[in-house]
PDB file of C-alpha atoms in Angstrom:
ATOM      1  CA  GLU A   1     103.112 -52.244  18.392  1.00 95.00           C
ATOM      2  CA  VAL A   2     101.680 -53.540  15.064  1.00 97.00           C
ATOM      3  CA  HIS A   3     103.588 -56.608  13.693  1.00 98.00           C
ATOM      4  CA  LEU A   4     102.704 -58.021  10.193  1.00 98.00           C
ATOM      5  CA  VAL A   5     104.506 -61.420   9.163  1.00 98.00           C
ATOM      6  CA  GLU A   6     104.042 -62.621   5.770  1.00 98.00           C
ATOM      7  CA  SER A   7     104.938 -66.143   4.675  1.00 97.00           C
ATOM      8  CA  GLY A   8     104.465 -68.813   1.934  1.00 96.00           C
ATOM      9  CA  GLY A   9     106.561 -67.521  -0.585  1.00 95.00           C
ATOM     10  CA  VAL A  10     108.609 -70.053  -2.793  1.00 94.00           C
ATOM     11  CA  VAL A  11     109.442 -70.829  -6.214  1.00 97.00           C
ATOM     12  CA  VAL A  12     106.659 -72.287  -8.347  1.00 97.00           C
ATOM     13  CA  GLN A  13     106.142 -73.285 -11.898  1.00 97.00           C
ATOM     14  CA  PRO A  14     104.178 -71.200 -14.175  1.00 97.00           C
ATOM     15  CA  GLY A  15     100.610 -72.223 -14.119  1.00 97.00           C
ATOM     16  CA  GLY A  16     101.057 -73.342 -10.379  1.00 97.00           C
ATOM     17  CA  SER A  17      99.061 -72.287  -7.230  1.00 98.00           C
ATOM     18  CA  LEU A  18     100.183 -70.819  -3.842  1.00 97.00           C
ATOM     19  CA  ARG A  19      98.857 -69.668  -0.517  1.00 98.00           C
ATOM     20  CA  LEU A  20     100.486 -66.688   1.070  1.00 98.00           C
ATOM     21  CA  SER A  21      99.523 -65.953   4.614  1.00 98.00           C
ATOM     22  CA  CYS A  22     100.101 -62.721   7.005  1.00 98.00           C
ATOM     23  CA  ALA A  23      99.908 -62.925  10.547  1.00 98.00           C
ATOM     24  CA  ALA A  24      98.861 -59.965  12.419  1.00 98.00           C
ATOM     25  CA  SER A  25      99.452 -58.829  15.914  1.00 97.00           C
ATOM     26  CA  GLY A  26      99.522 -55.750  18.008  1.00 97.00           C
ATOM     27  CA  PHE A  27      95.946 -54.426  17.027  1.00 97.00           C
ATOM     28  CA  ILE A  28      92.240 -55.188  16.767  1.00 98.00           C
ATOM     29  CA  PHE A  29      92.635 -57.176  13.393  1.00 98.00           C
ATOM     30  CA  ASP A  30      88.808 -57.235  12.716  1.00 94.00           C
ATOM     31  CA  ASP A  31      88.670 -53.461  13.082  1.00 97.00           C
ATOM     32  CA  TYR A  32      90.719 -52.724   9.877  1.00 98.00           C
ATOM     33  CA  ALA A  33      90.717 -53.773   6.217  1.00 98.00           C
ATOM     34  CA  MET A  34      93.825 -55.214   4.740  1.00 98.00           C
ATOM     35  CA  ASN A  35      95.561 -55.109   1.430  1.00 98.00           C
ATOM     36  CA  TRP A  36      98.339 -57.112  -0.300  1.00 98.00           C
ATOM     37  CA  VAL A  37     100.650 -54.841  -2.506  1.00 98.00           C
ATOM     38  CA  ARG A  38     103.509 -56.472  -4.613  1.00 98.00           C
ATOM     39  CA  GLN A  39     106.868 -55.427  -5.857  1.00 98.00           C
ATOM     40  CA  ALA A  40     108.630 -56.856  -8.799  1.00 97.00           C
ATOM     41  CA  PRO A  41     112.522 -56.816  -8.146  1.00 94.00           C
ATOM     42  CA  GLY A  42     113.564 -53.403  -9.182  1.00 93.00           C
ATOM     43  CA  LYS A  43     110.153 -52.085  -9.728  1.00 96.00           C
ATOM     44  CA  ALA A  44     107.492 -49.936  -8.275  1.00 97.00           C
ATOM     45  CA  LEU A  45     104.832 -51.041  -5.825  1.00 97.00           C
ATOM     46  CA  GLU A  46     101.687 -52.194  -7.167  1.00 96.00           C
ATOM     47  CA  TRP A  47      98.406 -52.710  -5.265  1.00 96.00           C
ATOM     48  CA  VAL A  48      97.150 -56.415  -5.797  1.00 97.00           C
ATOM     49  CA  SER A  49      93.964 -56.668  -3.527  1.00 97.00           C
ATOM     50  CA  LEU A  50      91.953 -55.481  -0.486  1.00 96.00           C
ATOM     51  CA  ILE A  51      89.379 -57.107   1.904  1.00 97.00           C
ATOM     52  CA  ASN A  52      87.419 -55.214   4.233  1.00 97.00           C
ATOM     53  CA  TRP A  53      86.977 -55.734   8.060  1.00 97.00           C
ATOM     54  CA  ASP A  54      84.849 -58.451   8.118  1.00 96.00           C
ATOM     55  CA  GLY A  55      85.683 -60.384   4.522  1.00 96.00           C
ATOM     56  CA  GLY A  56      82.379 -59.233   2.996  1.00 96.00           C
ATOM     57  CA  ALA A  57      84.103 -57.113   0.315  1.00 96.00           C
ATOM     58  CA  THR A  58      87.140 -57.747  -1.791  1.00 96.00           C
ATOM     59  CA  TYR A  59      88.819 -55.867  -4.536  1.00 94.00           C
ATOM     60  CA  TYR A  60      91.293 -56.752  -6.947  1.00 95.00           C
ATOM     61  CA  ALA A  61      94.009 -55.248  -9.429  1.00 94.00           C
ATOM     62  CA  ASP A  62      92.867 -55.914 -12.935  1.00 92.00           C
ATOM     63  CA  SER A  63      96.126 -57.999 -13.327  1.00 94.00           C
ATOM     64  CA  VAL A  64      95.109 -60.590 -10.742  1.00 96.00           C
ATOM     65  CA  LYS A  65      91.567 -60.625 -11.027  1.00 95.00           C
ATOM     66  CA  GLY A  66      89.961 -64.110 -11.689  1.00 96.00           C
ATOM     67  CA  ARG A  67      93.426 -65.695 -10.355  1.00 98.00           C
ATOM     68  CA  PHE A  68      93.848 -64.362  -6.904  1.00 98.00           C
ATOM     69  CA  THR A  69      91.639 -64.702  -4.069  1.00 98.00           C
ATOM     70  CA  ILE A  70      92.136 -62.701  -0.915  1.00 98.00           C
ATOM     71  CA  SER A  71      90.406 -63.981   2.585  1.00 98.00           C
ATOM     72  CA  ARG A  72      90.942 -63.335   6.093  1.00 98.00           C
ATOM     73  CA  ASP A  73      90.304 -65.407   9.501  1.00 98.00           C
ATOM     74  CA  ASN A  74      89.425 -62.904  12.006  1.00 98.00           C
ATOM     75  CA  ASN A  75      89.472 -65.577  14.807  1.00 97.00           C
ATOM     76  CA  LYS A  76      93.201 -66.079  14.069  1.00 98.00           C
ATOM     77  CA  ASN A  77      94.175 -62.697  13.030  1.00 98.00           C
ATOM     78  CA  SER A  78      95.502 -63.824   9.905  1.00 98.00           C
ATOM     79  CA  LEU A  79      95.203 -62.865   6.066  1.00 98.00           C
ATOM     80  CA  PHE A  80      95.590 -64.836   3.167  1.00 98.00           C
ATOM     81  CA  LEU A  81      96.022 -64.582  -0.520  1.00 98.00           C
ATOM     82  CA  ASP A  82      95.589 -67.546  -2.844  1.00 98.00           C
ATOM     83  CA  MET A  83      97.115 -67.504  -6.286  1.00 98.00           C
ATOM     84  CA  ASN A  84      96.452 -69.649  -9.044  1.00 98.00           C
ATOM     85  CA  SER A  85      97.308 -69.677 -12.744  1.00 98.00           C
ATOM     86  CA  LEU A  86     100.576 -68.184 -11.614  1.00 98.00           C
ATOM     87  CA  ARG A  87     102.534 -66.228 -14.650  1.00 98.00           C
ATOM     88  CA  PRO A  88     106.146 -65.484 -14.519  1.00 97.00           C
ATOM     89  CA  GLU A  89     105.154 -61.533 -14.328  1.00 97.00           C
ATOM     90  CA  ASP A  90     103.710 -62.533 -10.835  1.00 98.00           C
ATOM     91  CA  THR A  91     107.314 -62.864  -9.591  1.00 98.00           C
ATOM     92  CA  ALA A  92     107.474 -60.206  -6.594  1.00 98.00           C
ATOM     93  CA  PHE A  93     107.843 -59.281  -3.014  1.00 98.00           C
ATOM     94  CA  TYR A  94     104.404 -59.559  -1.786  1.00 98.00           C
ATOM     95  CA  TYR A  95     103.593 -57.507   1.159  1.00 98.00           C
ATOM     96  CA  CYS A  96     100.605 -57.223   3.761  1.00 98.00           C
ATOM     97  CA  ALA A  97      99.589 -54.190   4.597  1.00 98.00           C
ATOM     98  CA  LYS A  98      97.266 -52.668   7.049  1.00 98.00           C
ATOM     99  CA  ASP A  99      94.739 -50.431   6.065  1.00 97.00           C
ATOM    100  CA  THR A 100      93.466 -47.475   8.679  1.00 97.00           C
ATOM    101  CA  ALA A 101      89.708 -47.891   7.527  1.00 95.00           C
ATOM    102  CA  SER A 102      87.408 -50.751   7.973  1.00 96.00           C
ATOM    103  CA  SER A 103      86.094 -50.476   4.673  1.00 94.00           C
ATOM    104  CA  GLY A 104      89.730 -49.747   2.931  1.00 92.00           C
ATOM    105  CA  PHE A 105      90.559 -47.374   0.455  1.00 92.00           C
ATOM    106  CA  ASN A 106      92.697 -45.260   3.105  1.00 94.00           C
ATOM    107  CA  TRP A 107      96.459 -44.873   3.543  1.00 97.00           C
ATOM    108  CA  PHE A 108      98.615 -48.323   4.629  1.00 98.00           C
ATOM    109  CA  ASP A 109     100.003 -47.279   8.246  1.00 97.00           C
ATOM    110  CA  SER A 110     101.835 -50.796   8.517  1.00 98.00           C
ATOM    111  CA  TRP A 111     103.853 -53.020   6.237  1.00 98.00           C
ATOM    112  CA  GLY A 112     105.309 -56.476   6.773  1.00 98.00           C
ATOM    113  CA  GLN A 113     108.513 -57.358   5.718  1.00 97.00           C
ATOM    114  CA  GLY A 114     107.408 -59.346   2.421  1.00 97.00           C
ATOM    115  CA  THR A 115     107.614 -62.619   1.179  1.00 98.00           C
ATOM    116  CA  LEU A 116     109.101 -63.604  -2.378  1.00 98.00           C
ATOM    117  CA  VAL A 117     107.291 -65.475  -5.103  1.00 98.00           C
ATOM    118  CA  THR A 118     109.300 -66.702  -7.925  1.00 98.00           C
ATOM    119  CA  VAL A 119     107.255 -67.802 -10.900  1.00 98.00           C
ATOM    120  CA  SER A 120     109.581 -70.029 -13.002  1.00 96.00           C
ATOM    121  CA  SER A 121     110.239 -73.089 -14.743  1.00 94.00           C
TER     122      SER A 121
ATOM    123  CA  GLN B   1     102.744 -46.808 -16.981  1.00 77.00           C
ATOM    124  CA  SER B   2     101.443 -45.600 -13.612  1.00 86.00           C
ATOM    125  CA  VAL B   3      98.374 -43.587 -13.134  1.00 90.00           C
ATOM    126  CA  LEU B   4     100.245 -41.325 -10.918  1.00 96.00           C
ATOM    127  CA  THR B   5     103.362 -39.924 -12.214  1.00 97.00           C
ATOM    128  CA  GLN B   6     106.606 -39.152 -10.512  1.00 98.00           C
ATOM    129  CA  PRO B   7     109.725 -38.379 -11.837  1.00 97.00           C
ATOM    130  CA  PRO B   8     112.329 -41.240 -11.979  1.00 97.00           C
ATOM    131  CA  SER B   9     114.979 -39.660  -9.569  1.00 97.00           C
ATOM    132  CA  VAL B  10     115.800 -36.524  -7.944  1.00 98.00           C
ATOM    133  CA  SER B  11     119.159 -35.537  -6.103  1.00 97.00           C
ATOM    134  CA  GLY B  12     120.530 -32.857  -3.697  1.00 97.00           C
ATOM    135  CA  ALA B  13     123.468 -32.225  -1.296  1.00 97.00           C
ATOM    136  CA  PRO B  14     123.249 -32.686   2.126  1.00 97.00           C
ATOM    137  CA  GLY B  15     121.204 -29.810   4.245  1.00 97.00           C
ATOM    138  CA  GLN B  16     119.432 -28.801   0.869  1.00 97.00           C
ATOM    139  CA  ARG B  17     115.752 -29.019   0.191  1.00 97.00           C
ATOM    140  CA  VAL B  18     114.310 -31.357  -2.549  1.00 98.00           C
ATOM    141  CA  THR B  19     110.854 -31.675  -3.863  1.00 98.00           C
ATOM    142  CA  ILE B  20     109.243 -35.148  -5.502  1.00 98.00           C
ATOM    143  CA  SER B  21     106.164 -34.293  -7.641  1.00 98.00           C
ATOM    144  CA  CYS B  22     103.169 -36.805  -8.335  1.00 98.00           C
ATOM    145  CA  THR B  23     101.107 -35.536 -11.134  1.00 97.00           C
ATOM    146  CA  GLY B  24      97.849 -37.299 -11.315  1.00 95.00           C
ATOM    147  CA  SER B  25      94.208 -36.321 -13.097  1.00 93.00           C
ATOM    148  CA  SER B  26      90.785 -35.399 -12.740  1.00 92.00           C
ATOM    149  CA  SER B  27      89.938 -38.978 -11.535  1.00 92.00           C
ATOM    150  CA  ASN B  28      92.217 -39.065  -8.870  1.00 93.00           C
ATOM    151  CA  ILE B  29      94.329 -35.952  -7.042  1.00 94.00           C
ATOM    152  CA  GLY B  30      92.040 -33.747  -9.173  1.00 93.00           C
ATOM    153  CA  ALA B  31      88.434 -35.233  -7.893  1.00 92.00           C
ATOM    154  CA  GLY B  32      89.768 -34.514  -4.430  1.00 92.00           C
ATOM    155  CA  TYR B  33      91.338 -37.560  -3.483  1.00 93.00           C
ATOM    156  CA  ASP B  34      94.068 -37.600  -0.906  1.00 95.00           C
ATOM    157  CA  ILE B  35      97.599 -38.466  -1.353  1.00 97.00           C
ATOM    158  CA  HIS B  36      99.811 -40.478   0.806  1.00 98.00           C
ATOM    159  CA  TRP B  37     103.376 -40.853   0.843  1.00 98.00           C
ATOM    160  CA  TYR B  38     105.799 -43.920   1.410  1.00 98.00           C
ATOM    161  CA  GLN B  39     109.648 -44.107   2.014  1.00 98.00           C
ATOM    162  CA  GLN B  40     111.293 -47.164   0.881  1.00 98.00           C
ATOM    163  CA  LEU B  41     114.848 -47.573   2.338  1.00 97.00           C
ATOM    164  CA  PRO B  42     117.050 -50.172   0.203  1.00 92.00           C
ATOM    165  CA  GLY B  43     116.331 -53.711   1.165  1.00 92.00           C
ATOM    166  CA  THR B  44     113.209 -52.701   3.512  1.00 96.00           C
ATOM    167  CA  ALA B  45     109.460 -52.627   3.250  1.00 97.00           C
ATOM    168  CA  PRO B  46     107.764 -49.130   2.543  1.00 98.00           C
ATOM    169  CA  LYS B  47     106.885 -47.028   5.576  1.00 98.00           C
ATOM    170  CA  LEU B  48     104.268 -44.373   5.719  1.00 98.00           C
ATOM    171  CA  LEU B  49     105.919 -40.992   5.561  1.00 98.00           C
ATOM    172  CA  ILE B  50     102.854 -38.586   4.914  1.00 98.00           C
ATOM    173  CA  PHE B  51      99.235 -39.229   4.897  1.00 98.00           C
ATOM    174  CA  GLY B  52      96.423 -37.331   4.102  1.00 96.00           C
ATOM    175  CA  ASN B  53      98.256 -35.047   1.870  1.00 97.00           C
ATOM    176  CA  LYS B  54     100.232 -32.994   4.490  1.00 97.00           C
ATOM    177  CA  ASN B  55      99.866 -35.108   7.726  1.00 97.00           C
ATOM    178  CA  ARG B  56     103.304 -36.715   9.452  1.00 98.00           C
ATOM    179  CA  PRO B  57     102.799 -39.963  11.316  1.00 96.00           C
ATOM    180  CA  ALA B  58     104.381 -39.985  14.915  1.00 95.00           C
ATOM    181  CA  GLY B  59     108.077 -40.311  14.869  1.00 95.00           C
ATOM    182  CA  VAL B  60     108.413 -38.955  11.051  1.00 97.00           C
ATOM    183  CA  PRO B  61     110.651 -35.806  11.139  1.00 96.00           C
ATOM    184  CA  GLY B  62     109.303 -32.397  10.610  1.00 96.00           C
ATOM    185  CA  ARG B  63     111.801 -32.141   7.440  1.00 97.00           C
ATOM    186  CA  PHE B  64     109.573 -34.058   5.479  1.00 98.00           C
ATOM    187  CA  SER B  65     105.959 -32.302   4.421  1.00 98.00           C
ATOM    188  CA  GLY B  66     103.482 -32.732   1.966  1.00 98.00           C
ATOM    189  CA  SER B  67     101.125 -30.311  -0.130  1.00 97.00           C
ATOM    190  CA  LYS B  68      98.433 -30.974  -2.692  1.00 96.00           C
ATOM    191  CA  SER B  69      97.194 -28.696  -5.564  1.00 94.00           C
ATOM    192  CA  GLY B  70      94.701 -29.210  -8.155  1.00 94.00           C
ATOM    193  CA  THR B  71      95.847 -32.484  -9.952  1.00 95.00           C
ATOM    194  CA  SER B  72      99.535 -32.922  -8.356  1.00 96.00           C
ATOM    195  CA  ALA B  73     100.848 -33.264  -4.935  1.00 97.00           C
ATOM    196  CA  SER B  74     104.423 -32.856  -3.685  1.00 98.00           C
ATOM    197  CA  LEU B  75     106.820 -34.151  -1.216  1.00 98.00           C
ATOM    198  CA  ALA B  76     109.540 -31.660   0.198  1.00 98.00           C
ATOM    199  CA  ILE B  77     112.215 -32.733   2.252  1.00 98.00           C
ATOM    200  CA  THR B  78     114.360 -29.974   3.829  1.00 97.00           C
ATOM    201  CA  GLY B  79     117.639 -30.443   5.504  1.00 97.00           C
ATOM    202  CA  LEU B  80     118.603 -33.310   3.430  1.00 97.00           C
ATOM    203  CA  GLN B  81     120.500 -36.113   5.181  1.00 97.00           C
ATOM    204  CA  ALA B  82     122.194 -39.179   4.004  1.00 96.00           C
ATOM    205  CA  GLU B  83     119.752 -41.303   5.383  1.00 96.00           C
ATOM    206  CA  ASP B  84     116.986 -39.900   3.353  1.00 97.00           C
ATOM    207  CA  GLU B  85     118.380 -41.552   0.485  1.00 97.00           C
ATOM    208  CA  ALA B  86     115.492 -44.201  -0.651  1.00 97.00           C
ATOM    209  CA  TYR B  87     112.483 -44.475  -3.039  1.00 98.00           C
ATOM    210  CA  TYR B  88     109.421 -42.646  -2.339  1.00 98.00           C
ATOM    211  CA  TYR B  89     106.079 -43.398  -3.320  1.00 98.00           C
ATOM    212  CA  CYS B  90     102.837 -41.626  -3.717  1.00 98.00           C
ATOM    213  CA  GLN B  91      99.439 -43.421  -3.418  1.00 97.00           C
ATOM    214  CA  SER B  92      95.762 -42.279  -3.795  1.00 96.00           C
ATOM    215  CA  TYR B  93      92.555 -43.361  -5.143  1.00 94.00           C
ATOM    216  CA  ASP B  94      91.130 -43.264  -8.544  1.00 92.00           C
ATOM    217  CA  ILE B  95      87.497 -43.420  -9.327  1.00 89.00           C
ATOM    218  CA  SER B  96      88.029 -44.615 -13.213  1.00 85.00           C
ATOM    219  CA  LEU B  97      89.457 -47.729 -12.380  1.00 76.00           C
ATOM    220  CA  SER B  98      87.948 -50.939 -10.843  1.00 74.00           C
ATOM    221  CA  ALA B  99      90.362 -51.444  -8.553  1.00 70.00           C
ATOM    222  CA  HIS B 100      90.638 -47.870  -7.307  1.00 83.00           C
ATOM    223  CA  VAL B 101      94.032 -48.047  -5.201  1.00 93.00           C
ATOM    224  CA  VAL B 102      97.125 -46.361  -7.278  1.00 95.00           C
ATOM    225  CA  PHE B 103     100.637 -46.026  -6.680  1.00 96.00           C
ATOM    226  CA  GLY B 104     103.085 -43.434  -8.410  1.00 97.00           C
ATOM    227  CA  GLY B 105     105.908 -45.177 -10.083  1.00 97.00           C
ATOM    228  CA  GLY B 106     108.353 -44.133  -7.520  1.00 97.00           C
ATOM    229  CA  THR B 107     111.335 -41.684  -7.318  1.00 98.00           C
ATOM    230  CA  LYS B 108     114.768 -42.507  -6.049  1.00 98.00           C
ATOM    231  CA  LEU B 109     116.400 -39.922  -4.067  1.00 98.00           C
ATOM    232  CA  THR B 110     120.095 -39.905  -4.113  1.00 97.00           C
ATOM    233  CA  VAL B 111     121.663 -37.858  -1.412  1.00 96.00           C
ATOM    234  CA  LEU B 112     125.125 -36.487  -3.192  1.00 94.00           C
TER     235      LEU B 112
END
């Protein structure tokens, strides 16, 4: 059974930095692209970033480009999101989601439970 | 404003049939890209409901079905049950955006 567990969500001040992690199990991690999707409280889902199976290709939503960096460690079955220059509008639950293609841009067949990032002074 | 447009809310009585629309454009649904649907129950993570326009993952009841035509797609739920009350999101690929992955704004289904 696929299991995705996010961690790292905390309260951080505007302008601060944070690293989110997602521990994966139950599937061959380096066979699939991975995504981060966020959801502000009471709002819709917003795709944030995608990394392909080997980390050689990354993509970002315009809202986070230049501030967030997605990465993965296939030896440790882990996905990361480094978040810099955080803004109040980045406040959201952040979900890691497993893609169904190695290069990404398919559907997301498994999601973690989410971790809450709050950007506030 | 989402690239994919969904009605904010729909409702139906138990046993009835409801549909949720997802309207796109020539740069996403109309360009032939697939639509996928997710169900988000209160306080939980989204769950894949329909992939590739009309396919159900294992474990999803046959009451849920998807279709696509032109620049729009629809999710239909028949035999509505109380546990179907949730938010529903469509997702696709858009060639006009640098990011490419797009979600609809979500639809709240209320079972009366």
